[in-house]
Coordinates of C-alpha atoms in Angstrom, one line a residue:
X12 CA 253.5 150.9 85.9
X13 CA 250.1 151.8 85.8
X14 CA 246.9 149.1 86.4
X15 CA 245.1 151.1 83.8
X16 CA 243.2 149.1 81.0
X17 CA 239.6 150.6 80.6
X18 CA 240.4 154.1 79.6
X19 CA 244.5 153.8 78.4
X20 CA 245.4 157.0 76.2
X21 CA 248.3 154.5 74.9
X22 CA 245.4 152.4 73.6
X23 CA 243.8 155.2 71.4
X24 CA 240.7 155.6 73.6
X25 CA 239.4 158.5 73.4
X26 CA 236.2 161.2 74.4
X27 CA 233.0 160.8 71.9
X28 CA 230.2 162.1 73.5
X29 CA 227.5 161.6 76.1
X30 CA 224.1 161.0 75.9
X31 CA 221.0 162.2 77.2
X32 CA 218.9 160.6 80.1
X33 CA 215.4 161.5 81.1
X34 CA 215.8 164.3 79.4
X35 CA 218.5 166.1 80.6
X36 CA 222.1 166.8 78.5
X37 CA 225.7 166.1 79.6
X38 CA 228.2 167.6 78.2
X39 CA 231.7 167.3 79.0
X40 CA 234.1 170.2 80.7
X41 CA 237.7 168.7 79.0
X42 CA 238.8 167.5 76.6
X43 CA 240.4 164.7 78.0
X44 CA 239.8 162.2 80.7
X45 CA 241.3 162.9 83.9
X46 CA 243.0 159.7 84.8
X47 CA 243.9 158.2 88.4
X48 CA 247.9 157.4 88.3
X49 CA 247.7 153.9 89.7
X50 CA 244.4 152.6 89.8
X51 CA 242.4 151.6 87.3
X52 CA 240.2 154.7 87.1
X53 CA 239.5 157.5 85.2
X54 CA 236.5 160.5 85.6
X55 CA 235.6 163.1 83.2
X56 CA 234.0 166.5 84.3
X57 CA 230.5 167.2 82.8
X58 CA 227.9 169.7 83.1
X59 CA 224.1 168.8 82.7
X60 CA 221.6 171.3 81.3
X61 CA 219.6 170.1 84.1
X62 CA 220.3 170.5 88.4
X63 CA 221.4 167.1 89.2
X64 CA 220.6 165.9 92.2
X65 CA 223.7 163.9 94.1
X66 CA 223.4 160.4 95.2
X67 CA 225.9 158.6 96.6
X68 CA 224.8 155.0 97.2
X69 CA 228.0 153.6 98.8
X70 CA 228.3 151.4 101.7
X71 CA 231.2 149.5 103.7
X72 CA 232.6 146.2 103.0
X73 CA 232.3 143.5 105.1
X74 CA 233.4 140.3 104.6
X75 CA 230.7 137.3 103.9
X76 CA 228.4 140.2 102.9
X77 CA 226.8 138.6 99.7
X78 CA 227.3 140.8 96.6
X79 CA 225.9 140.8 93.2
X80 CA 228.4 142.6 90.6
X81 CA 226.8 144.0 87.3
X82 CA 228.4 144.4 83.9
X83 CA 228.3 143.3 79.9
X84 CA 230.8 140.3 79.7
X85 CA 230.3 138.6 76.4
X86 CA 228.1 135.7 76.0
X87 CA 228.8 133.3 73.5
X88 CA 226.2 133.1 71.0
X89 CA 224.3 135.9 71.6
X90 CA 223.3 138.9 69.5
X91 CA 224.5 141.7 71.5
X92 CA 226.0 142.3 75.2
X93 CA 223.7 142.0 77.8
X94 CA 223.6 143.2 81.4
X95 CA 224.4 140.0 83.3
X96 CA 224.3 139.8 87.3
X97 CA 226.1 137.6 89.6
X98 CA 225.9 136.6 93.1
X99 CA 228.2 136.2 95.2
X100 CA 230.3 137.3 98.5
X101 CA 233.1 139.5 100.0
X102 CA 235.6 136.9 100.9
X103 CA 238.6 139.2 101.7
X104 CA 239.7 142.5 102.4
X105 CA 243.6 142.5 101.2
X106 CA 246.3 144.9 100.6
X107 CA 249.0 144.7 98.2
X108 CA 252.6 145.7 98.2
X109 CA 252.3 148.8 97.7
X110 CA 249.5 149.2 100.4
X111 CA 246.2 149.5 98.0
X112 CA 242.9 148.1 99.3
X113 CA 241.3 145.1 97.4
X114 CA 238.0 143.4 97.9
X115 CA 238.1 139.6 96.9
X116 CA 235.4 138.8 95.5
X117 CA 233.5 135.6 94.9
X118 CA 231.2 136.6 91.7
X119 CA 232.1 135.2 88.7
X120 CA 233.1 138.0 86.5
X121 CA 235.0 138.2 83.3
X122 CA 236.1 140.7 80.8
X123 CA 233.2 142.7 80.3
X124 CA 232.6 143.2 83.9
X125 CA 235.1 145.7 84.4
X126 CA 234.1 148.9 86.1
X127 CA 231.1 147.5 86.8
X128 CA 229.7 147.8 90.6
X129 CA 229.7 145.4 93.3
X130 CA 227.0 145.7 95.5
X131 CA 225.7 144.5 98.8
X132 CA 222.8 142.8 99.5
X133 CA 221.0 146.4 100.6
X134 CA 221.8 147.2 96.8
X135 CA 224.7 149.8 97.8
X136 CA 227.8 149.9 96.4
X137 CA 231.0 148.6 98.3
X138 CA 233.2 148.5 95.0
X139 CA 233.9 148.2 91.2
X140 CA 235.3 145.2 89.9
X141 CA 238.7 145.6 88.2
X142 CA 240.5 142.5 87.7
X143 CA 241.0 138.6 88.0
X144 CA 244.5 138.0 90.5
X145 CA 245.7 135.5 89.2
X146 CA 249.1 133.4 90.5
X147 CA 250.4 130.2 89.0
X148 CA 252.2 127.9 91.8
X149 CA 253.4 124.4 92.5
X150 CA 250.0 122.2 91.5
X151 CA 248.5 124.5 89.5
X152 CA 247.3 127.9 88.9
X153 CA 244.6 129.8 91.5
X154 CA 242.4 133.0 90.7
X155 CA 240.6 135.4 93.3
X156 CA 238.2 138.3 91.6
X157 CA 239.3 142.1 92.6
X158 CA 237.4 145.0 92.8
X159 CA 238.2 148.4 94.2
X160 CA 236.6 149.2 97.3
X161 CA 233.9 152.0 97.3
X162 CA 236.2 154.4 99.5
X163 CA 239.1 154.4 96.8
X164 CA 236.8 155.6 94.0
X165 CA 235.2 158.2 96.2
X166 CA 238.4 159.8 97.3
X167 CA 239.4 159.8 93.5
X168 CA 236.3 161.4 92.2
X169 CA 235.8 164.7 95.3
X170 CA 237.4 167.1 94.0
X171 CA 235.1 167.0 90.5
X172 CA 232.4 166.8 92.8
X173 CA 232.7 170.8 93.8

């Protein structure tokens, strides 16, 4: 089982194109998107007809931190997605079964949000929010945000980085 539901072959997602920004061209180096065999990730080699120039605007989670997440959740009555911001805070740092790293997260986010950063309050990114955990139990049903800590995606992504 896989936690893939952004970029699912299975789902008929596929590769269009990039587009340009600030002048410079992407294009990409496969044909398909490389994806990450359990987490909800995916990356997709590209060349730019420009020399980028690397950032890598990460930080470390730390719980109560305050975080803001960005993404394009719908909103009901408008005429097209809009970037929507939430504050919030790091409440946990958890591990599951299987021994992956979760930040819980008390943003409101909602489908939409997905893959979109969670940032600290110095505007650095400790994350990427991937899911609503939820669990149903005696007296009701309780819901924590997730997101993928910073140091997960980073690992996934070095070796496209050479």
């Amino acid at each position: 089982m896989t936690a893939k539901h952004n970029v699912d072959p299975g789902e008929g997602i596929t590769f269009t194109s990039f587009g340009s920004s600030q002048g410079a061209c992407y294009r990409p180096l496969a044909s398909e998107w490389f994806l990450h065999p359990k987490l909800d990730l995916a990356v997709m080699p590209v060349e730019c007809s420009e020399a980028p120039t690397p950032i890598y605007p990460v930080g470390v989670a730390r719980v109560l931190a305050r975080t803001i997440t960005l993404g394009y959740p719908l909103i009901a009555t408008t005429d097209a997605p809009y970037l929507l911001a939430h504050g919030g805070e790091l409440n946990a740092i958890v591990r599951n079964y299987k021994g992956e790293e979760s930040l819980i997260i008390s943003n409101l986010v909602a489908p939409g949000n997905s893959g979109g950063p969670v940032l600290d309050e110095a505007g650095l990114c400790v994350g990427m929010v991937v899911r609503a955990l939820e669990s149903k139990h005696e007296g009701g049903m309780s819901t924590a945000n997730a997101a993928l800590p910073s140091s997960a995606i980073l690992a996934f992504i070095a070796p496209f980085l050479a």
